[in-house]
Coordinates of C-alpha atoms in Angstrom, one line a residue:
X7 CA 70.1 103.5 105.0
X8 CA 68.7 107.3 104.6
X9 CA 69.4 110.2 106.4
X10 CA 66.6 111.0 108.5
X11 CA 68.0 114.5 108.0
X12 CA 66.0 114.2 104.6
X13 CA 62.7 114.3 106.2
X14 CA 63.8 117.0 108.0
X15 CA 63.4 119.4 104.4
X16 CA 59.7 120.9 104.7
X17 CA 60.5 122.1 108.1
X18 CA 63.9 123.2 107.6
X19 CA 62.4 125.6 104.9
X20 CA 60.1 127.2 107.6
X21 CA 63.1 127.7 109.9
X22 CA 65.7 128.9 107.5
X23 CA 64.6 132.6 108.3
X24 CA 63.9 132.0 111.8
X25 CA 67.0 133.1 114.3
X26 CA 68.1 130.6 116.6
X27 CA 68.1 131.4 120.4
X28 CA 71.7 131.9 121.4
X29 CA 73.2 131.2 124.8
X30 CA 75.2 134.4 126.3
X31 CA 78.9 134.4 125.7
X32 CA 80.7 132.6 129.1
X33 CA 83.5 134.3 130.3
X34 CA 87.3 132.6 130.3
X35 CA 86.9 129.6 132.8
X36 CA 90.0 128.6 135.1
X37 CA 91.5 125.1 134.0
X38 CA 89.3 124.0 131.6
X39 CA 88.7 120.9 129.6
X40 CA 87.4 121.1 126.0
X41 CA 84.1 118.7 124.4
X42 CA 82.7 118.6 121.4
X43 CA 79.8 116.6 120.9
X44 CA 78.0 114.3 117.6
X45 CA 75.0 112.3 117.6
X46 CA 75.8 109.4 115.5
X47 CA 72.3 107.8 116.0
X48 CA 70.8 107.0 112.9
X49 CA 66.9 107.3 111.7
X50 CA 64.8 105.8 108.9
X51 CA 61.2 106.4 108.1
X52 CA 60.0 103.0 107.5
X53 CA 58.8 100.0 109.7
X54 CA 62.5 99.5 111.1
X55 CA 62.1 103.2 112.9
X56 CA 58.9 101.9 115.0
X57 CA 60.0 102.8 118.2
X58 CA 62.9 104.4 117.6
X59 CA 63.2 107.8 119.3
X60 CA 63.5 110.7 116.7
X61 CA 67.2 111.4 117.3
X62 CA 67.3 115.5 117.9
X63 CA 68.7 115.6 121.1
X64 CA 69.6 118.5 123.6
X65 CA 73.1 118.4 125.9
X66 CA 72.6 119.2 129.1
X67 CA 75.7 119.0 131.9
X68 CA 75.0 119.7 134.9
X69 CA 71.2 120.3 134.8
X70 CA 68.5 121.8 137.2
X71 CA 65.0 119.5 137.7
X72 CA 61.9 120.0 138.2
X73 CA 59.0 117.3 139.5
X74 CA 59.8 114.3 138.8
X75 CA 63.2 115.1 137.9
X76 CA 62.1 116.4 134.6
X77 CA 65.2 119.2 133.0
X78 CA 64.6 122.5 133.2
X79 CA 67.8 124.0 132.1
X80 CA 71.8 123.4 132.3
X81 CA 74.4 124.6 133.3
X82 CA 76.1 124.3 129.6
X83 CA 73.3 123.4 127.0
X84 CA 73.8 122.3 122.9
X85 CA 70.2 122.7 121.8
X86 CA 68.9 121.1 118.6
X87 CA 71.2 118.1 117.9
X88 CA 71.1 116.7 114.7
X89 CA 72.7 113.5 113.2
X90 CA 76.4 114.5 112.6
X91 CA 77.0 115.8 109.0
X92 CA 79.2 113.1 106.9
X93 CA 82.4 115.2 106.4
X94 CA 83.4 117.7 109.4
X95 CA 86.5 120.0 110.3
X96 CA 88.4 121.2 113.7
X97 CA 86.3 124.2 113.7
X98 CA 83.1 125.0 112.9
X99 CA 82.5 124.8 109.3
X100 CA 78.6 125.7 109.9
X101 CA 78.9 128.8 112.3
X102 CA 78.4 131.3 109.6
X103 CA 74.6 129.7 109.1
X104 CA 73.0 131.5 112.4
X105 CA 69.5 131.6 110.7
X106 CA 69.3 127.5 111.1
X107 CA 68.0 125.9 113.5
X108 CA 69.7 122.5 113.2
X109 CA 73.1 121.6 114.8
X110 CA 75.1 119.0 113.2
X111 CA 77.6 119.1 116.7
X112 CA 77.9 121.1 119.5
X113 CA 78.7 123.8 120.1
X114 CA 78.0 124.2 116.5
X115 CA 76.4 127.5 116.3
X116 CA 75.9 128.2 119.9
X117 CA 78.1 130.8 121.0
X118 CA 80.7 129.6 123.4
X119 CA 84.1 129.9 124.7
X120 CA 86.2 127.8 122.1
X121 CA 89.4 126.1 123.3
X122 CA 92.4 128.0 122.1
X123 CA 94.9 126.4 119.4
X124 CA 96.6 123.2 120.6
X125 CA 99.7 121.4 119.2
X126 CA 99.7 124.1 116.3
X127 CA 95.7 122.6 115.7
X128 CA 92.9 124.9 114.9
X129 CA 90.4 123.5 117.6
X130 CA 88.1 126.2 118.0
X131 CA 85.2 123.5 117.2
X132 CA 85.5 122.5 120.5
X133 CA 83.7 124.2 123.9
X134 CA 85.2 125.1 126.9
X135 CA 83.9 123.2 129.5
X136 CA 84.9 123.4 133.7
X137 CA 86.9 120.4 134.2
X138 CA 86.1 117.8 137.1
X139 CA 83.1 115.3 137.9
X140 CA 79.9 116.8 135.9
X141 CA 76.3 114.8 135.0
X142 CA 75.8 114.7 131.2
X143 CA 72.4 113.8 130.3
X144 CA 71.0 113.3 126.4
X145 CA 67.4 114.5 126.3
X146 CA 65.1 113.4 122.6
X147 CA 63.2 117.3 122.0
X148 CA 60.2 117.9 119.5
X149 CA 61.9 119.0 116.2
X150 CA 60.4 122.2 115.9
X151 CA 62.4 125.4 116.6
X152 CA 61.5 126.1 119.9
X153 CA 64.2 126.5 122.5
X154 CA 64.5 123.6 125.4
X155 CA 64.4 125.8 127.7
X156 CA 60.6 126.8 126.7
X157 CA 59.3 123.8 126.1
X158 CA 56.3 122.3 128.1
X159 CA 57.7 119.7 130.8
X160 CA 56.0 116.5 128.6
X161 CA 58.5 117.1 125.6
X162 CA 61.6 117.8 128.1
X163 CA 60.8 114.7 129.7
X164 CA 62.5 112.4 127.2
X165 CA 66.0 111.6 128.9
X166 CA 68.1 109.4 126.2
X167 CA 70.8 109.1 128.2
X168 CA 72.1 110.2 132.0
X169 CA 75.7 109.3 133.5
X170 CA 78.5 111.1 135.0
X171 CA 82.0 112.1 133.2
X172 CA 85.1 113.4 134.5
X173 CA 87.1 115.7 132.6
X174 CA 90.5 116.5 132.8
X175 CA 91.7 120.0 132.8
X176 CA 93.6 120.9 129.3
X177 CA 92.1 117.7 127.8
X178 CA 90.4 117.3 124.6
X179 CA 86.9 115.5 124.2
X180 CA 85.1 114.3 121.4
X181 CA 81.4 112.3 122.9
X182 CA 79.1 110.8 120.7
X183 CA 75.7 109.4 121.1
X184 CA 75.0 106.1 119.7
X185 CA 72.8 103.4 119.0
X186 CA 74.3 100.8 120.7
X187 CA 71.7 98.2 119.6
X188 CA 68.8 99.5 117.5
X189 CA 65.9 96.8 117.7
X190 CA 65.9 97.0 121.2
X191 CA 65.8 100.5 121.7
X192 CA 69.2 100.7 123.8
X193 CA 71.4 103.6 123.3
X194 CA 74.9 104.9 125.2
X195 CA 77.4 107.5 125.0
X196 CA 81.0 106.9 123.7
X197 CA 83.9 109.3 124.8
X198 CA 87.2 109.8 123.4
X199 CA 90.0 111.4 125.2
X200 CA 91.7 113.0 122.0
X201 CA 95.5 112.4 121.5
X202 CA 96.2 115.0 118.6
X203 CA 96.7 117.3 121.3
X204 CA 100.0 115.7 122.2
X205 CA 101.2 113.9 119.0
X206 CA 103.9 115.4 116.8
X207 CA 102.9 115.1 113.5
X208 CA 105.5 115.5 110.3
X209 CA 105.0 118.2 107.6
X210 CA 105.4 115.3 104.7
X211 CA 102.8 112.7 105.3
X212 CA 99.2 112.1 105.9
X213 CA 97.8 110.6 108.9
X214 CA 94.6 108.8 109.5
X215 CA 92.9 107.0 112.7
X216 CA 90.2 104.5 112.1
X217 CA 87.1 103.9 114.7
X218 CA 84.7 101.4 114.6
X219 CA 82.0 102.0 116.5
X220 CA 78.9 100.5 115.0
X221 CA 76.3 98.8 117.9
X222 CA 74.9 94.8 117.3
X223 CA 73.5 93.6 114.0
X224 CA 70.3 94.1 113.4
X225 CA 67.9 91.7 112.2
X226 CA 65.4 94.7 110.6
X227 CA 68.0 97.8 110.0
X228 CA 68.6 98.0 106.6
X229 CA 72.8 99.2 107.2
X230 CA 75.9 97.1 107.2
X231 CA 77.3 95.7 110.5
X232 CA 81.1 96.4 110.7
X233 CA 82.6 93.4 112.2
X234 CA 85.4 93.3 115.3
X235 CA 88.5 92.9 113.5
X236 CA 89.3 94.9 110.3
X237 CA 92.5 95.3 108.7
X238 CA 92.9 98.7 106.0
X239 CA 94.9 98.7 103.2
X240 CA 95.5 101.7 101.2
X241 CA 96.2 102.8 97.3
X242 CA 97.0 105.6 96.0
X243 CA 94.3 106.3 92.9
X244 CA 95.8 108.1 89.6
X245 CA 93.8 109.9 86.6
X246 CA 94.9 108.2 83.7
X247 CA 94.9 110.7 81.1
X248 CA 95.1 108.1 78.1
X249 CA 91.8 105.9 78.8
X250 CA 89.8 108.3 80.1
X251 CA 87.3 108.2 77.7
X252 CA 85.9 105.1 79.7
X253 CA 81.8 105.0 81.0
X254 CA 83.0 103.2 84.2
X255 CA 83.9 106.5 86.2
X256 CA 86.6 104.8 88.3
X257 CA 88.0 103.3 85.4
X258 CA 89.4 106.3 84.8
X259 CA 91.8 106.1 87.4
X260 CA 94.5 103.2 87.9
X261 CA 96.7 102.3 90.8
X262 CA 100.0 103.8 91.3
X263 CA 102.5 101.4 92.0
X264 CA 104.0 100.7 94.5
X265 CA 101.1 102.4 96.5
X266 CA 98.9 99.3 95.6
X267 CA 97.2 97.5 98.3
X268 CA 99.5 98.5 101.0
X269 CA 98.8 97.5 104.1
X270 CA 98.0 100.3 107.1
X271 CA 97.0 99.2 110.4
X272 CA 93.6 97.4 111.8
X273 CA 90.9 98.3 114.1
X274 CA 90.8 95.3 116.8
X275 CA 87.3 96.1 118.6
X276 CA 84.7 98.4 118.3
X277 CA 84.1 101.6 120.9
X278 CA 88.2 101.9 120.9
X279 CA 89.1 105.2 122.4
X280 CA 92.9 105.0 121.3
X281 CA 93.4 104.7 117.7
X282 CA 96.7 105.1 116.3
X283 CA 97.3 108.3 114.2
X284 CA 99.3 106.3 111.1
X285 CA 101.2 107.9 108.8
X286 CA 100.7 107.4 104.8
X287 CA 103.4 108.8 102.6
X288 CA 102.4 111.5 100.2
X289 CA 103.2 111.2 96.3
X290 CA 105.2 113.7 94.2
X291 CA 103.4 116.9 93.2
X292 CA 103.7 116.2 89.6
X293 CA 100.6 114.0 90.1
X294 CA 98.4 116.9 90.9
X295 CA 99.2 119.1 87.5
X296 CA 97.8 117.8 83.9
X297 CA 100.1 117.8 80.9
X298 CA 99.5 121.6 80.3
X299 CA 100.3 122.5 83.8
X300 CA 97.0 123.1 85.2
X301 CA 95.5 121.9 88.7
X302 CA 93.8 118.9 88.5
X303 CA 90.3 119.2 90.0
X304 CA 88.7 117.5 92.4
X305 CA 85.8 114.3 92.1
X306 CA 82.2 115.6 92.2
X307 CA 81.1 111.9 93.1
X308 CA 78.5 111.9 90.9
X309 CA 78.1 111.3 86.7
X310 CA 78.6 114.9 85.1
X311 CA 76.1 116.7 83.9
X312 CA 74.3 115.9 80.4
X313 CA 77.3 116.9 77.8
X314 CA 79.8 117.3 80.2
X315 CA 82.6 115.0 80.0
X316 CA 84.5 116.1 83.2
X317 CA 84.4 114.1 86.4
X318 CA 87.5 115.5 87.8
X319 CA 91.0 113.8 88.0
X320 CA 92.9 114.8 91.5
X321 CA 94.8 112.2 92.6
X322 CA 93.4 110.4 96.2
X323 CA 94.0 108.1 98.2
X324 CA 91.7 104.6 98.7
X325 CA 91.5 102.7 101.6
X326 CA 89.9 98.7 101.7
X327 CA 88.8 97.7 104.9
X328 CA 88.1 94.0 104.9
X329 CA 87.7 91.2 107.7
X330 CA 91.5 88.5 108.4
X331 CA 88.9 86.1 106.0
X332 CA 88.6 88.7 104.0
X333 CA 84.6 89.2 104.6
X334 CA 83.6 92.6 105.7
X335 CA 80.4 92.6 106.7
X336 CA 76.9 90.8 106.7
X337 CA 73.4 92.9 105.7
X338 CA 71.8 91.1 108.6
X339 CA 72.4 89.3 111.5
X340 CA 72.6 85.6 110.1
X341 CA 73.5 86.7 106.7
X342 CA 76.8 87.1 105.1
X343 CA 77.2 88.6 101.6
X344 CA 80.3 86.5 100.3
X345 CA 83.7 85.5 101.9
X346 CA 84.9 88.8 99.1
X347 CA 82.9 91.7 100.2
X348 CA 85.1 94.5 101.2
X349 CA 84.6 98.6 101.3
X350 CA 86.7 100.8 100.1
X351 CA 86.9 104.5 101.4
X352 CA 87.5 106.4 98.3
X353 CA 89.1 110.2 99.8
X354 CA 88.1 111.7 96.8
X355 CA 85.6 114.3 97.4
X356 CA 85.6 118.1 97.2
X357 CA 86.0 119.1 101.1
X358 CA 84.0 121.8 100.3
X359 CA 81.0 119.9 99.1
X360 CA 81.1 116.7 100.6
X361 CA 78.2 116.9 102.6
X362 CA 75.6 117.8 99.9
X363 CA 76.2 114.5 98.2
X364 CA 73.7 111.4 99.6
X365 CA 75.3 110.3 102.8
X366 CA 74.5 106.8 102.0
X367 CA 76.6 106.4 98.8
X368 CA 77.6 103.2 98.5
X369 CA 77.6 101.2 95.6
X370 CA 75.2 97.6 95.3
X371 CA 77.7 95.4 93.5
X372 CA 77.9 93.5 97.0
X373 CA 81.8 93.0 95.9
X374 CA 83.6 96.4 96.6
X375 CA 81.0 98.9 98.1
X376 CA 82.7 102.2 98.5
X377 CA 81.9 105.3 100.8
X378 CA 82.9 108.7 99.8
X379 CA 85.1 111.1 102.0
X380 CA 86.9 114.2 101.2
X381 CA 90.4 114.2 99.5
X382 CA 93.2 113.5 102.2
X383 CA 94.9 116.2 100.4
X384 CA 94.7 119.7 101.2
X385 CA 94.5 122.6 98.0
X386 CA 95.3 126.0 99.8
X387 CA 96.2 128.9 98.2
X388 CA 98.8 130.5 99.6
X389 CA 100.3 134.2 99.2
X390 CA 98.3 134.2 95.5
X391 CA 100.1 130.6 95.1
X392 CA 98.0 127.1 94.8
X393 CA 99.9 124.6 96.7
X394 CA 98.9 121.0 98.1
X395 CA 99.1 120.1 101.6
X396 CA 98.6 116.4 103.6
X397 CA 95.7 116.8 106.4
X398 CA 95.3 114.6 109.7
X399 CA 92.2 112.5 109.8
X400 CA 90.1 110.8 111.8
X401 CA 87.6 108.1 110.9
X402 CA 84.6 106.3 112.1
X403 CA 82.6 103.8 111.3
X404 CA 79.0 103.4 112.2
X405 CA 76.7 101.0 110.8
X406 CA 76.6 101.3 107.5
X407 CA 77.6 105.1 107.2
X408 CA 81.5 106.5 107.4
X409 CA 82.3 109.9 109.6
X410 CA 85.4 112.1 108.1
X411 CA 86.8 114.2 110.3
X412 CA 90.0 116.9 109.5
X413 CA 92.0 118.5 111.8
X414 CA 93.0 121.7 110.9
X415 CA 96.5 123.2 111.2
X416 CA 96.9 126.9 112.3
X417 CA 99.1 126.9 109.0
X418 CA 99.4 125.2 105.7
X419 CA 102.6 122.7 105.0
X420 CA 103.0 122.2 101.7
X421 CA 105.2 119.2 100.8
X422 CA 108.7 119.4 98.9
X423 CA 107.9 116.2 96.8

């Protein structure tokens, strides 16, 4: 599957320069809950798409009508919705780009009352919203760069999806739009009532929920169809500094024992809203320094360039998510690969540039196809000093593509390993 974010590059260099509209600045509300919103809805240019909406979506809660009950404006609004980004944080790691039109979430870059820290969390990705009974209504927009608010009543027309939520004061929200089953056009909203907020999480390990929350197979969507039950296993990957002269670029790690095929919980249904947080223990620091006491650098998921040798060699941790059977998924609807197929989710990746690699990056061996996430492990420099710190995850599944999402903590804690 591709990104329909891809097609989106000819007019994204048109509306680099051009400033987005910006909502004024709300002031404190009185008990309020906090939401942050993805559109998870995937696109392709190609016969599959016929029919399919294009998915850049405004947020409207609580919005006023006009004629035929066409939106006119909201309440709270998150213009220009893109598909989520693959690799996201607890605050927002696109703010600083104000010239762009595109939001990968909302708020995004809409200005907004952000909740305050939580649990010692940085969760200032997430909007105050007023708590209680509110409508919440998904509306498909032109993707040009012209505000909602001004556009002519036939393109605001377009309601994706229209239902009422209640939120609860001093809660935390995520909502997603989905495609709940693409060939026939049906879409819904999934809402999670985040439990970060009230768990107490331990300085010295790592901690990962897992989501699945892909729609029905499709018989013409080119993606993978995650099946109900999966069970994840996890191992811990090592640079081996002594075969590294391999052309196989995962060869040149091996498994570090007895981190090897461990197993770490399993998602039971799809469109859970209550995922465990589970704890995987962190490795000695040694791991993270070469022989001549240098940091090890990170993967940059990609061969190197022409007469560079380096591919990186921080340690990271890989998870296998296969089916009781031990198949994973089928291509199609009446189609499975092989009773072997599993994917992996190598954390390998650069946090910093995970989302300019291909989204899609899975390999074709049909026997262990592997997504790329960022590194479950944290490199912070702290006081002048480099030090490595375990992170809190969360992630999702959808079709055929894998969301990452870190919570931040309000400080670093570095590890006495």
């Amino acid at each position: 599957m591709r990104s329909y974010i891809g097609i989106y590059i000819a007019v994204l260099v048109t509306l680099l320069f051009v400033a987005c509209k910006k909502y004024p600045l709300r002031p404190e509300m009185e008990k309020p809950a906090y939401l942050r919103i993805f559109n998870d809805i995937p696109y392709t240019l190609d016969a599959t798409s016929k029919g399919q909406p294009l998915p850049f979506l405004t947020f409207l809660l609580d919005p006023e009508t006009e004629g035929k009950g066409i939106p006119r404006r909201a309440e709270i609004m998150g213009d220009f919705l893109a598909t989520r980004q693959i690799y996201s944080l607890s605050y927002p790691i696109n703010a600083g780009n104000i010239n762009a039109v595109v939001n990968y979430d909302y708020p995004g870059k809409t200005t907004v009352r952000s909740a305050p820290p939580i649990n010692g969390l940085d969760l200032s990705a997430w909007a105050q919203i007023p708590s209680g009974k509110h409508r919440v209504v998904f509306v498909t927009r032109p993707f040009t760069d012209t505000p909602f608010i001004q556009l002519p009543a036939k393109a605001r027309q377009n309601i994706l999806i229209d239902t009422t939520i209640d939120f609860e004061a001093g809660e935390v929200y995520t909502m997603e739009t989905l495609a709940k089953d693409i060939d026939r056009s049906i879409y819904g909203l999934y809402l999670r009532k985040e439990s970060f907020i009230h768990e107490k999480f331990e300085d010295d390990k790592i901690y990962a929920s897992f989501y699945n929350l892909s729609g029905v197979p499709s018989l013409y969507y080119n993606s993978l169809y995650c099946k109900d039950t999966l069970n994840a296993n996890f191992t811990y990957m090592t640079y081996d500094d002594v075969t590294n002269g391999s052309s196989v670029y995962f060869n040149y790690y091996i498994p570090l024992f007895p981190y090897f095929d461990v197993p770490l919980t399993s998602i039971n249904s799809r469109f859970s809203t209550n995922a465990p947080f589970v704890p995987i223990p962190v490795i000695s620091k040694n791991y993270f320094w070469n022989y001549q006491g240098l940091l090890r650098g990170f993967s940059p998921l990609a061969p190197p360039p022409a007469g560079s040798s380096y591919l990186g060699s921080l340690p990271f941790v890989a998870i296998t998510l296969r089916t009781p059977n031990g198949a994973f998924v089928k291509k199609h609807a009446n189609d499975y690969i092989n009773d072997k197929f599993a994917i992996s989710l190598y954390c390998v990746g650069d946090p910093g540039r995970i989302n300019q690699y291909d989204p899609d990056f899975v390999s074709s061996n049909g026997v262990d196809a592997f997504a790329a996430l960022a590194n479950f492990y944290l490199v912070a420099n702290m006081n002048g000093k480099v030090d490595i710190s375990p992170t809190i995850n969360i992630v999702e599944l959808v079709y055929g593509r894998v969301y990452h999402m870190q919570i931040q903590k309000l400080y670093s804690s570095p590890y006495k390993r």
